[in-house]
Amino acid sequence: QVQLVESGGGLVQPGGSLRLSCVASGRSFSLDTMGWYRQAPGGERELVAIFINGVLTKYAESVKGRFTISRDNAKNTVYLQMNSLKPEDTAAYYCLLHYGRDYWGKGTLVTVSS
């Protein structure tokens, strides 16, 4: 059974950094599409950054140059390094794995505020 567990969210001041982690259990997902979405209060879930078929990366325009997605296949873990955070980055961040169908984590909350 596939399970995704996110961690690393919290409260940070504007300009600060956070690193999110998503651990996938079940089997190796090194060649699968896996990444991060976010949903702000009152908003729709949107793509943040993703590995497509395990290799190609895609970023939302709003986070390019500030966020970096990476993965450790040996640990079945995907990371999201978030730098130069802005108040508009405040959202619940969700991990996605596409393996036959979409699997979602429960989310981790990121709040950017002074």
PDB file of N, CA and C in Angstrom:
ATOM      1  N   GLN A   1       0.844  -1.183   0.000  1.00  0.00           N
ATOM      2  CA  GLN A   1       0.000   0.000   0.000  1.00  0.00           C
ATOM      3  C   GLN A   1       0.883   1.239   0.000  1.00  0.00           C
ATOM      4  N   VAL A   2       0.585   2.167  -0.875  1.00  0.00           N
ATOM      5  CA  VAL A   2       1.374   3.387  -0.982  1.00  0.00           C
ATOM      6  C   VAL A   2       0.947   4.384   0.086  1.00  0.00           C
ATOM      7  N   GLN A   3       1.918   4.931   0.786  1.00  0.00           N
ATOM      8  CA  GLN A   3       1.660   5.993   1.757  1.00  0.00           C
ATOM      9  C   GLN A   3       2.687   7.096   1.563  1.00  0.00           C
ATOM     10  N   LEU A   4       2.227   8.322   1.691  1.00  0.00           N
ATOM     11  CA  LEU A   4       3.092   9.493   1.591  1.00  0.00           C
ATOM     12  C   LEU A   4       3.004  10.280   2.887  1.00  0.00           C
ATOM     13  N   VAL A   5       4.154  10.625   3.448  1.00  0.00           N
ATOM     14  CA  VAL A   5       4.177  11.378   4.698  1.00  0.00           C
ATOM     15  C   VAL A   5       5.054  12.608   4.504  1.00  0.00           C
ATOM     16  N   GLU A   6       4.419  13.782   4.644  1.00  0.00           N
ATOM     17  CA  GLU A   6       5.153  15.045   4.511  1.00  0.00           C
ATOM     18  C   GLU A   6       5.603  15.533   5.880  1.00  0.00           C
ATOM     19  N   SER A   7       6.666  16.323   5.874  1.00  0.00           N
ATOM     20  CA  SER A   7       7.130  16.975   7.091  1.00  0.00           C
ATOM     21  C   SER A   7       7.934  18.211   6.707  1.00  0.00           C
ATOM     22  N   GLY A   8       8.191  19.069   7.698  1.00  0.00           N
ATOM     23  CA  GLY A   8       9.053  20.214   7.482  1.00  0.00           C
ATOM     24  C   GLY A   8       8.356  21.561   7.426  1.00  0.00           C
ATOM     25  N   GLY A   9       7.030  21.562   7.475  1.00  0.00           N
ATOM     26  CA  GLY A   9       6.321  22.832   7.460  1.00  0.00           C
ATOM     27  C   GLY A   9       6.469  23.574   8.778  1.00  0.00           C
ATOM     28  N   GLY A  10       6.006  24.831   8.776  1.00  0.00           N
ATOM     29  CA  GLY A  10       6.071  25.622   9.990  1.00  0.00           C
ATOM     30  C   GLY A  10       5.889  27.091   9.699  1.00  0.00           C
ATOM     31  N   LEU A  11       6.180  27.889  10.707  1.00  0.00           N
ATOM     32  CA  LEU A  11       6.076  29.342  10.612  1.00  0.00           C
ATOM     33  C   LEU A  11       7.461  29.919  10.333  1.00  0.00           C
ATOM     34  N   VAL A  12       7.551  30.770   9.324  1.00  0.00           N
ATOM     35  CA  VAL A  12       8.833  31.375   8.976  1.00  0.00           C
ATOM     36  C   VAL A  12       8.592  32.826   8.573  1.00  0.00           C
ATOM     37  N   GLN A  13       9.571  33.660   8.814  1.00  0.00           N
ATOM     38  CA  GLN A  13       9.451  35.066   8.443  1.00  0.00           C
ATOM     39  C   GLN A  13       9.706  35.246   6.939  1.00  0.00           C
ATOM     40  N   PRO A  14       9.158  36.288   6.367  1.00  0.00           N
ATOM     41  CA  PRO A  14       9.469  36.578   4.947  1.00  0.00           C
ATOM     42  C   PRO A  14      10.972  36.649   4.713  1.00  0.00           C
ATOM     43  N   GLY A  15      11.398  36.033   3.621  1.00  0.00           N
ATOM     44  CA  GLY A  15      12.819  35.958   3.311  1.00  0.00           C
ATOM     45  C   GLY A  15      13.498  34.725   3.858  1.00  0.00           C
ATOM     46  N   GLY A  16      12.800  33.996   4.701  1.00  0.00           N
ATOM     47  CA  GLY A  16      13.376  32.813   5.322  1.00  0.00           C
ATOM     48  C   GLY A  16      13.302  31.579   4.435  1.00  0.00           C
ATOM     49  N   SER A  17      13.731  30.460   4.990  1.00  0.00           N
ATOM     50  CA  SER A  17      13.791  29.200   4.243  1.00  0.00           C
ATOM     51  C   SER A  17      13.178  28.064   5.042  1.00  0.00           C
ATOM     52  N   LEU A  18      12.684  27.095   4.302  1.00  0.00           N
ATOM     53  CA  LEU A  18      12.205  25.842   4.873  1.00  0.00           C
ATOM     54  C   LEU A  18      12.527  24.724   3.887  1.00  0.00           C
ATOM     55  N   ARG A  19      12.665  23.511   4.403  1.00  0.00           N
ATOM     56  CA  ARG A  19      12.809  22.347   3.539  1.00  0.00           C
ATOM     57  C   ARG A  19      11.731  21.333   3.895  1.00  0.00           C
ATOM     58  N   LEU A  20      10.922  21.012   2.921  1.00  0.00           N
ATOM     59  CA  LEU A  20       9.887  20.006   3.089  1.00  0.00           C
ATOM     60  C   LEU A  20      10.408  18.651   2.632  1.00  0.00           C
ATOM     61  N   SER A  21       9.923  17.606   3.294  1.00  0.00           N
ATOM     62  CA  SER A  21      10.274  16.243   2.917  1.00  0.00           C
ATOM     63  C   SER A  21       9.008  15.436   2.705  1.00  0.00           C
ATOM     64  N   CYS A  22       9.065  14.500   1.774  1.00  0.00           N
ATOM     65  CA  CYS A  22       7.957  13.580   1.544  1.00  0.00           C
ATOM     66  C   CYS A  22       8.548  12.187   1.380  1.00  0.00           C
ATOM     67  N   VAL A  23       8.186  11.302   2.294  1.00  0.00           N
ATOM     68  CA  VAL A  23       8.663   9.931   2.248  1.00  0.00           C
ATOM     69  C   VAL A  23       7.552   9.042   1.709  1.00  0.00           C
ATOM     70  N   ALA A  24       7.878   8.260   0.696  1.00  0.00           N
ATOM     71  CA  ALA A  24       6.917   7.330   0.107  1.00  0.00           C
ATOM     72  C   ALA A  24       7.244   5.913   0.540  1.00  0.00           C
ATOM     73  N   SER A  25       6.239   5.205   0.987  1.00  0.00           N
ATOM     74  CA  SER A  25       6.447   3.809   1.381  1.00  0.00           C
ATOM     75  C   SER A  25       5.716   2.903   0.403  1.00  0.00           C
ATOM     76  N   GLY A  26       6.220   1.706   0.274  1.00  0.00           N
ATOM     77  CA  GLY A  26       5.550   0.742  -0.597  1.00  0.00           C
ATOM     78  C   GLY A  26       6.505   0.023  -1.512  1.00  0.00           C
ATOM     79  N   ARG A  27       7.283   0.803  -2.260  1.00  0.00           N
ATOM     80  CA  ARG A  27       8.293   0.221  -3.135  1.00  0.00           C
ATOM     81  C   ARG A  27       9.137   1.365  -3.655  1.00  0.00           C
ATOM     82  N   SER A  28      10.038   1.113  -4.572  1.00  0.00           N
ATOM     83  CA  SER A  28      10.846   2.171  -5.156  1.00  0.00           C
ATOM     84  C   SER A  28      10.028   2.961  -6.166  1.00  0.00           C
ATOM     85  N   PHE A  29      10.125   4.280  -6.080  1.00  0.00           N
ATOM     86  CA  PHE A  29       9.370   5.148  -6.980  1.00  0.00           C
ATOM     87  C   PHE A  29      10.300   6.045  -7.789  1.00  0.00           C
ATOM     88  N   SER A  30      11.509   5.597  -8.023  1.00  0.00           N
ATOM     89  CA  SER A  30      12.516   6.451  -8.634  1.00  0.00           C
ATOM     90  C   SER A  30      12.151   6.898 -10.043  1.00  0.00           C
ATOM     91  N   LEU A  31      11.341   6.132 -10.767  1.00  0.00           N
ATOM     92  CA  LEU A  31      10.986   6.486 -12.136  1.00  0.00           C
ATOM     93  C   LEU A  31       9.573   7.044 -12.253  1.00  0.00           C
ATOM     94  N   ASP A  32       8.960   7.288 -11.136  1.00  0.00           N
ATOM     95  CA  ASP A  32       7.585   7.768 -11.154  1.00  0.00           C
ATOM     96  C   ASP A  32       7.510   9.277 -10.994  1.00  0.00           C
ATOM     97  N   THR A  33       6.390   9.818 -11.406  1.00  0.00           N
ATOM     98  CA  THR A  33       6.137  11.241 -11.238  1.00  0.00           C
ATOM     99  C   THR A  33       5.823  11.517  -9.772  1.00  0.00           C
ATOM    100  N   MET A  34       6.551  12.451  -9.220  1.00  0.00           N
ATOM    101  CA  MET A  34       6.406  12.736  -7.790  1.00  0.00           C
ATOM    102  C   MET A  34       6.783  14.182  -7.542  1.00  0.00           C
ATOM    103  N   GLY A  35       6.000  14.855  -6.714  1.00  0.00           N
ATOM    104  CA  GLY A  35       6.322  16.243  -6.471  1.00  0.00           C
ATOM    105  C   GLY A  35       5.405  16.905  -5.481  1.00  0.00           C
ATOM    106  N   TRP A  36       5.300  18.237  -5.607  1.00  0.00           N
ATOM    107  CA  TRP A  36       4.616  19.055  -4.611  1.00  0.00           C
ATOM    108  C   TRP A  36       3.560  19.953  -5.231  1.00  0.00           C
ATOM    109  N   TYR A  37       2.426  20.017  -4.562  1.00  0.00           N
ATOM    110  CA  TYR A  37       1.367  20.964  -4.855  1.00  0.00           C
ATOM    111  C   TYR A  37       1.099  21.763  -3.590  1.00  0.00           C
ATOM    112  N   ARG A  38       0.379  22.846  -3.730  1.00  0.00           N
ATOM    113  CA  ARG A  38      -0.014  23.632  -2.560  1.00  0.00           C
ATOM    114  C   ARG A  38      -1.412  24.193  -2.739  1.00  0.00           C
ATOM    115  N   GLN A  39      -2.027  24.482  -1.611  1.00  0.00           N
ATOM    116  CA  GLN A  39      -3.371  25.052  -1.613  1.00  0.00           C
ATOM    117  C   GLN A  39      -3.451  26.114  -0.533  1.00  0.00           C
ATOM    118  N   ALA A  40      -3.624  27.346  -0.972  1.00  0.00           N
ATOM    119  CA  ALA A  40      -3.769  28.458  -0.046  1.00  0.00           C
ATOM    120  C   ALA A  40      -5.207  28.526   0.453  1.00  0.00           C
ATOM    121  N   PRO A  41      -5.434  29.159   1.585  1.00  0.00           N
ATOM    122  CA  PRO A  41      -6.805  29.299   2.097  1.00  0.00           C
ATOM    123  C   PRO A  41      -7.722  29.938   1.060  1.00  0.00           C
ATOM    124  N   GLY A  42      -8.819  29.269   0.758  1.00  0.00           N
ATOM    125  CA  GLY A  42      -9.764  29.790  -0.223  1.00  0.00           C
ATOM    126  C   GLY A  42      -9.351  29.610  -1.660  1.00  0.00           C
ATOM    127  N   GLY A  43      -8.199  28.980  -1.891  1.00  0.00           N
ATOM    128  CA  GLY A  43      -7.702  28.822  -3.250  1.00  0.00           C
ATOM    129  C   GLY A  43      -7.774  27.393  -3.738  1.00  0.00           C
ATOM    130  N   GLU A  44      -7.356  27.203  -4.985  1.00  0.00           N
ATOM    131  CA  GLU A  44      -7.328  25.866  -5.561  1.00  0.00           C
ATOM    132  C   GLU A  44      -5.939  25.263  -5.400  1.00  0.00           C
ATOM    133  N   ARG A  45      -5.875  23.941  -5.456  1.00  0.00           N
ATOM    134  CA  ARG A  45      -4.598  23.262  -5.373  1.00  0.00           C
ATOM    135  C   ARG A  45      -3.829  23.526  -6.671  1.00  0.00           C
ATOM    136  N   GLU A  46      -2.558  23.904  -6.523  1.00  0.00           N
ATOM    137  CA  GLU A  46      -1.756  24.238  -7.685  1.00  0.00           C
ATOM    138  C   GLU A  46      -0.397  23.563  -7.623  1.00  0.00           C
ATOM    139  N   LEU A  47       0.160  23.324  -8.797  1.00  0.00           N
ATOM    140  CA  LEU A  47       1.478  22.721  -8.894  1.00  0.00           C
ATOM    141  C   LEU A  47       2.536  23.672  -8.355  1.00  0.00           C
ATOM    142  N   VAL A  48       3.470  23.132  -7.589  1.00  0.00           N
ATOM    143  CA  VAL A  48       4.635  23.904  -7.138  1.00  0.00           C
ATOM    144  C   VAL A  48       5.883  23.431  -7.891  1.00  0.00           C
ATOM    145  N   ALA A  49       6.194  22.158  -7.750  1.00  0.00           N
ATOM    146  CA  ALA A  49       7.369  21.597  -8.405  1.00  0.00           C
ATOM    147  C   ALA A  49       7.189  20.092  -8.484  1.00  0.00           C
ATOM    148  N   ILE A  50       7.711  19.498  -9.558  1.00  0.00           N
ATOM    149  CA  ILE A  50       7.460  18.078  -9.735  1.00  0.00           C
ATOM    150  C   ILE A  50       8.539  17.430 -10.575  1.00  0.00           C
ATOM    151  N   PHE A  51       8.829  16.163 -10.283  1.00  0.00           N
ATOM    152  CA  PHE A  51       9.633  15.312 -11.151  1.00  0.00           C
ATOM    153  C   PHE A  51       8.667  14.549 -12.046  1.00  0.00           C
ATOM    154  N   ILE A  52       8.816  14.690 -13.349  1.00  0.00           N
ATOM    155  CA  ILE A  52       7.983  13.964 -14.292  1.00  0.00           C
ATOM    156  C   ILE A  52       8.739  12.724 -14.745  1.00  0.00           C
ATOM    157  N   ASN A  53       8.124  11.564 -14.545  1.00  0.00           N
ATOM    158  CA  ASN A  53       8.759  10.284 -14.874  1.00  0.00           C
ATOM    159  C   ASN A  53      10.137  10.159 -14.245  1.00  0.00           C
ATOM    160  N   GLY A  54      10.270  10.745 -13.074  1.00  0.00           N
ATOM    161  CA  GLY A  54      11.477  10.581 -12.289  1.00  0.00           C
ATOM    162  C   GLY A  54      12.653  11.425 -12.692  1.00  0.00           C
ATOM    163  N   VAL A  55      12.556  12.138 -13.816  1.00  0.00           N
ATOM    164  CA  VAL A  55      13.733  12.831 -14.355  1.00  0.00           C
ATOM    165  C   VAL A  55      13.457  14.307 -14.629  1.00  0.00           C
ATOM    166  N   LEU A  56      12.498  14.597 -15.471  1.00  0.00           N
ATOM    167  CA  LEU A  56      12.215  15.966 -15.890  1.00  0.00           C
ATOM    168  C   LEU A  56      11.587  16.746 -14.755  1.00  0.00           C
ATOM    169  N   THR A  57      12.070  17.955 -14.500  1.00  0.00           N
ATOM    170  CA  THR A  57      11.497  18.794 -13.450  1.00  0.00           C
ATOM    171  C   THR A  57      10.673  19.922 -14.063  1.00  0.00           C
ATOM    172  N   LYS A  58       9.643  20.302 -13.344  1.00  0.00           N
ATOM    173  CA  LYS A  58       8.780  21.409 -13.746  1.00  0.00           C
ATOM    174  C   LYS A  58       8.464  22.223 -12.515  1.00  0.00           C
ATOM    175  N   TYR A  59       8.508  23.550 -12.666  1.00  0.00           N
ATOM    176  CA  TYR A  59       8.234  24.458 -11.560  1.00  0.00           C
ATOM    177  C   TYR A  59       7.140  25.443 -11.946  1.00  0.00           C
ATOM    178  N   ALA A  60       6.373  25.857 -10.944  1.00  0.00           N
ATOM    179  CA  ALA A  60       5.468  26.977 -11.147  1.00  0.00           C
ATOM    180  C   ALA A  60       6.295  28.239 -11.365  1.00  0.00           C
ATOM    181  N   GLU A  61       5.801  29.134 -12.209  1.00  0.00           N
ATOM    182  CA  GLU A  61       6.542  30.363 -12.496  1.00  0.00           C
ATOM    183  C   GLU A  61       6.796  31.166 -11.226  1.00  0.00           C
ATOM    184  N   SER A  62       5.859  31.131 -10.310  1.00  0.00           N
ATOM    185  CA  SER A  62       5.946  31.941  -9.096  1.00  0.00           C
ATOM    186  C   SER A  62       7.053  31.502  -8.149  1.00  0.00           C
ATOM    187  N   VAL A  63       7.584  30.272  -8.336  1.00  0.00           N
ATOM    188  CA  VAL A  63       8.609  29.775  -7.409  1.00  0.00           C
ATOM    189  C   VAL A  63       9.962  29.568  -8.086  1.00  0.00           C
ATOM    190  N   LYS A  64      10.031  29.754  -9.390  1.00  0.00           N
ATOM    191  CA  LYS A  64      11.296  29.553 -10.100  1.00  0.00           C
ATOM    192  C   LYS A  64      12.378  30.468  -9.539  1.00  0.00           C
ATOM    193  N   GLY A  65      13.545  29.884  -9.310  1.00  0.00           N
ATOM    194  CA  GLY A  65      14.659  30.640  -8.759  1.00  0.00           C
ATOM    195  C   GLY A  65      14.662  30.702  -7.246  1.00  0.00           C
ATOM    196  N   ARG A  66      13.563  30.297  -6.622  1.00  0.00           N
ATOM    197  CA  ARG A  66      13.482  30.325  -5.153  1.00  0.00           C
ATOM    198  C   ARG A  66      13.350  28.926  -4.564  1.00  0.00           C
ATOM    199  N   PHE A  67      12.625  28.061  -5.234  1.00  0.00           N
ATOM    200  CA  PHE A  67      12.391  26.708  -4.743  1.00  0.00           C
ATOM    201  C   PHE A  67      13.181  25.707  -5.592  1.00  0.00           C
ATOM    202  N   THR A  68      13.621  24.635  -4.937  1.00  0.00           N
ATOM    203  CA  THR A  68      14.326  23.569  -5.644  1.00  0.00           C
ATOM    204  C   THR A  68      13.785  22.223  -5.197  1.00  0.00           C
ATOM    205  N   ILE A  69      13.405  21.406  -6.164  1.00  0.00           N
ATOM    206  CA  ILE A  69      12.951  20.056  -5.850  1.00  0.00           C
ATOM    207  C   ILE A  69      14.122  19.097  -6.058  1.00  0.00           C
ATOM    208  N   SER A  70      14.231  18.135  -5.165  1.00  0.00           N
ATOM    209  CA  SER A  70      15.271  17.123  -5.279  1.00  0.00           C
ATOM    210  C   SER A  70      14.723  15.815  -4.732  1.00  0.00           C
ATOM    211  N   ARG A  71      15.455  14.740  -4.978  1.00  0.00           N
ATOM    212  CA  ARG A  71      14.989  13.460  -4.470  1.00  0.00           C
ATOM    213  C   ARG A  71      16.173  12.576  -4.103  1.00  0.00           C
ATOM    214  N   ASP A  72      15.921  11.713  -3.139  1.00  0.00           N
ATOM    215  CA  ASP A  72      16.876  10.685  -2.737  1.00  0.00           C
ATOM    216  C   ASP A  72      16.184   9.354  -2.987  1.00  0.00           C
ATOM    217  N   ASN A  73      16.516   8.714  -4.094  1.00  0.00           N
ATOM    218  CA  ASN A  73      15.821   7.481  -4.464  1.00  0.00           C
ATOM    219  C   ASN A  73      16.073   6.354  -3.468  1.00  0.00           C
ATOM    220  N   ALA A  74      17.235   6.349  -2.862  1.00  0.00           N
ATOM    221  CA  ALA A  74      17.541   5.305  -1.887  1.00  0.00           C
ATOM    222  C   ALA A  74      16.620   5.405  -0.670  1.00  0.00           C
ATOM    223  N   LYS A  75      16.141   6.613  -0.398  1.00  0.00           N
ATOM    224  CA  LYS A  75      15.258   6.832   0.750  1.00  0.00           C
ATOM    225  C   LYS A  75      13.806   7.017   0.326  1.00  0.00           C
ATOM    226  N   ASN A  76      13.536   6.899  -0.993  1.00  0.00           N
ATOM    227  CA  ASN A  76      12.167   7.113  -1.482  1.00  0.00           C
ATOM    228  C   ASN A  76      11.612   8.445  -1.006  1.00  0.00           C
ATOM    229  N   THR A  77      12.448   9.470  -1.040  1.00  0.00           N
ATOM    230  CA  THR A  77      12.096  10.764  -0.477  1.00  0.00           C
ATOM    231  C   THR A  77      12.273  11.866  -1.509  1.00  0.00           C
ATOM    232  N   VAL A  78      11.294  12.766  -1.540  1.00  0.00           N
ATOM    233  CA  VAL A  78      11.380  13.969  -2.359  1.00  0.00           C
ATOM    234  C   VAL A  78      11.421  15.173  -1.426  1.00  0.00           C
ATOM    235  N   TYR A  79      12.268  16.120  -1.769  1.00  0.00           N
ATOM    236  CA  TYR A  79      12.439  17.310  -0.946  1.00  0.00           C
ATOM    237  C   TYR A  79      12.006  18.552  -1.725  1.00  0.00           C
ATOM    238  N   LEU A  80      11.629  19.568  -0.982  1.00  0.00           N
ATOM    239  CA  LEU A  80      11.376  20.882  -1.582  1.00  0.00           C
ATOM    240  C   LEU A  80      12.098  21.914  -0.721  1.00  0.00           C
ATOM    241  N   GLN A  81      13.189  22.419  -1.253  1.00  0.00           N
ATOM    242  CA  GLN A  81      13.917  23.494  -0.574  1.00  0.00           C
ATOM    243  C   GLN A  81      13.294  24.811  -0.991  1.00  0.00           C
ATOM    244  N   MET A  82      12.816  25.557  -0.017  1.00  0.00           N
ATOM    245  CA  MET A  82      12.127  26.815  -0.283  1.00  0.00           C
ATOM    246  C   MET A  82      12.927  27.950   0.329  1.00  0.00           C
ATOM    247  N   ASN A  83      13.427  28.824  -0.506  1.00  0.00           N
ATOM    248  CA  ASN A  83      14.195  29.985  -0.065  1.00  0.00           C
ATOM    249  C   ASN A  83      13.455  31.270  -0.421  1.00  0.00           C
ATOM    250  N   SER A  84      13.866  32.343   0.188  1.00  0.00           N
ATOM    251  CA  SER A  84      13.272  33.670  -0.079  1.00  0.00           C
ATOM    252  C   SER A  84      11.752  33.600  -0.018  1.00  0.00           C
ATOM    253  N   LEU A  85      11.261  33.009   1.030  1.00  0.00           N
ATOM    254  CA  LEU A  85       9.817  32.809   1.155  1.00  0.00           C
ATOM    255  C   LEU A  85       9.072  34.131   1.275  1.00  0.00           C
ATOM    256  N   LYS A  86       7.877  34.134   0.688  1.00  0.00           N
ATOM    257  CA  LYS A  86       7.026  35.324   0.677  1.00  0.00           C
ATOM    258  C   LYS A  86       5.708  34.983   1.355  1.00  0.00           C
ATOM    259  N   PRO A  87       4.999  35.991   1.860  1.00  0.00           N
ATOM    260  CA  PRO A  87       3.696  35.721   2.477  1.00  0.00           C
ATOM    261  C   PRO A  87       2.754  34.966   1.541  1.00  0.00           C
ATOM    262  N   GLU A  88       2.849  35.204   0.242  1.00  0.00           N
ATOM    263  CA  GLU A  88       1.962  34.521  -0.694  1.00  0.00           C
ATOM    264  C   GLU A  88       2.317  33.044  -0.882  1.00  0.00           C
ATOM    265  N   ASP A  89       3.419  32.590  -0.288  1.00  0.00           N
ATOM    266  CA  ASP A  89       3.739  31.158  -0.296  1.00  0.00           C
ATOM    267  C   ASP A  89       3.003  30.410   0.809  1.00  0.00           C
ATOM    268  N   THR A  90       2.321  31.136   1.661  1.00  0.00           N
ATOM    269  CA  THR A  90       1.555  30.513   2.737  1.00  0.00           C
ATOM    270  C   THR A  90       0.496  29.596   2.163  1.00  0.00           C
ATOM    271  N   ALA A  91       0.540  28.335   2.575  1.00  0.00           N
ATOM    272  CA  ALA A  91      -0.386  27.333   2.040  1.00  0.00           C
ATOM    273  C   ALA A  91      -0.144  26.004   2.739  1.00  0.00           C
ATOM    274  N   ALA A  92      -1.058  25.085   2.512  1.00  0.00           N
ATOM    275  CA  ALA A  92      -0.811  23.687   2.843  1.00  0.00           C
ATOM    276  C   ALA A  92      -0.111  23.057   1.647  1.00  0.00           C
ATOM    277  N   TYR A  93       0.997  22.399   1.892  1.00  0.00           N
ATOM    278  CA  TYR A  93       1.785  21.792   0.823  1.00  0.00           C
ATOM    279  C   TYR A  93       1.555  20.281   0.844  1.00  0.00           C
ATOM    280  N   TYR A  94       1.229  19.752  -0.320  1.00  0.00           N
ATOM    281  CA  TYR A  94       0.889  18.344  -0.454  1.00  0.00           C
ATOM    282  C   TYR A  94       1.868  17.636  -1.382  1.00  0.00           C
ATOM    283  N   CYS A  95       2.220  16.429  -1.000  1.00  0.00           N
ATOM    284  CA  CYS A  95       3.061  15.581  -1.831  1.00  0.00           C
ATOM    285  C   CYS A  95       2.168  14.726  -2.729  1.00  0.00           C
ATOM    286  N   LEU A  96       2.561  14.618  -3.980  1.00  0.00           N
ATOM    287  CA  LEU A  96       1.842  13.799  -4.957  1.00  0.00           C
ATOM    288  C   LEU A  96       2.766  12.730  -5.506  1.00  0.00           C
ATOM    289  N   LEU A  97       2.238  11.521  -5.628  1.00  0.00           N
ATOM    290  CA  LEU A  97       2.913  10.445  -6.343  1.00  0.00           C
ATOM    291  C   LEU A  97       1.930   9.882  -7.359  1.00  0.00           C
ATOM    292  N   HIS A  98       2.366   9.797  -8.611  1.00  0.00           N
ATOM    293  CA  HIS A  98       1.536   9.166  -9.621  1.00  0.00           C
ATOM    294  C   HIS A  98       2.084   7.784  -9.913  1.00  0.00           C
ATOM    295  N   TYR A  99       1.377   6.763  -9.471  1.00  0.00           N
ATOM    296  CA  TYR A  99       1.757   5.361  -9.658  1.00  0.00           C
ATOM    297  C   TYR A  99       0.482   4.612 -10.002  1.00  0.00           C
ATOM    298  N   GLY A 100       0.143   4.620 -11.278  1.00  0.00           N
ATOM    299  CA  GLY A 100      -1.124   4.024 -11.696  1.00  0.00           C
ATOM    300  C   GLY A 100      -2.275   5.000 -11.502  1.00  0.00           C
ATOM    301  N   ARG A 101      -2.260   5.635 -10.392  1.00  0.00           N
ATOM    302  CA  ARG A 101      -3.221   6.702 -10.071  1.00  0.00           C
ATOM    303  C   ARG A 101      -2.512   7.707  -9.191  1.00  0.00           C
ATOM    304  N   ASP A 102      -3.199   8.781  -8.829  1.00  0.00           N
ATOM    305  CA  ASP A 102      -2.605   9.793  -7.969  1.00  0.00           C
ATOM    306  C   ASP A 102      -2.759   9.417  -6.507  1.00  0.00           C
ATOM    307  N   TYR A 103      -1.650   9.503  -5.791  1.00  0.00           N
ATOM    308  CA  TYR A 103      -1.658   9.358  -4.344  1.00  0.00           C
ATOM    309  C   TYR A 103      -1.244  10.696  -3.737  1.00  0.00           C
ATOM    310  N   TRP A 104      -1.905  11.073  -2.640  1.00  0.00           N
ATOM    311  CA  TRP A 104      -1.638  12.347  -1.978  1.00  0.00           C
ATOM    312  C   TRP A 104      -1.290  12.126  -0.514  1.00  0.00           C
ATOM    313  N   GLY A 105      -0.379  12.944  -0.012  1.00  0.00           N
ATOM    314  CA  GLY A 105      -0.143  12.981   1.414  1.00  0.00           C
ATOM    315  C   GLY A 105      -1.204  13.829   2.095  1.00  0.00           C
ATOM    316  N   LYS A 106      -1.102  13.912   3.410  1.00  0.00           N
ATOM    317  CA  LYS A 106      -2.096  14.676   4.177  1.00  0.00           C
ATOM    318  C   LYS A 106      -1.764  16.157   4.231  1.00  0.00           C
ATOM    319  N   GLY A 107      -0.547  16.517   3.828  1.00  0.00           N
ATOM    320  CA  GLY A 107      -0.167  17.914   3.755  1.00  0.00           C
ATOM    321  C   GLY A 107       0.604  18.396   4.967  1.00  0.00           C
ATOM    322  N   THR A 108       1.383  19.441   4.734  1.00  0.00           N
ATOM    323  CA  THR A 108       2.094  20.121   5.817  1.00  0.00           C
ATOM    324  C   THR A 108       1.923  21.620   5.605  1.00  0.00           C
ATOM    325  N   LEU A 109       1.650  22.330   6.683  1.00  0.00           N
ATOM    326  CA  LEU A 109       1.297  23.742   6.581  1.00  0.00           C
ATOM    327  C   LEU A 109       2.539  24.625   6.638  1.00  0.00           C
ATOM    328  N   VAL A 110       2.625  25.532   5.703  1.00  0.00           N
ATOM    329  CA  VAL A 110       3.693  26.530   5.663  1.00  0.00           C
ATOM    330  C   VAL A 110       3.053  27.902   5.832  1.00  0.00           C
ATOM    331  N   THR A 111       3.510  28.636   6.824  1.00  0.00           N
ATOM    332  CA  THR A 111       3.009  29.983   7.078  1.00  0.00           C
ATOM    333  C   THR A 111       4.176  30.954   7.027  1.00  0.00           C
ATOM    334  N   VAL A 112       4.077  31.932   6.144  1.00  0.00           N
ATOM    335  CA  VAL A 112       5.123  32.937   5.999  1.00  0.00           C
ATOM    336  C   VAL A 112       4.558  34.262   6.494  1.00  0.00           C
ATOM    337  N   SER A 113       5.060  34.688   7.631  1.00  0.00           N
ATOM    338  CA  SER A 113       4.506  35.891   8.262  1.00  0.00           C
ATOM    339  C   SER A 113       5.520  36.485   9.212  1.00  0.00           C
ATOM    340  N   SER A 114       5.474  37.796   9.340  1.00  0.00           N
ATOM    341  CA  SER A 114       6.340  38.463  10.310  1.00  0.00           C
ATOM    342  C   SER A 114       5.594  38.684  11.620  1.00  0.00           C
TER     343      SER A 114
END
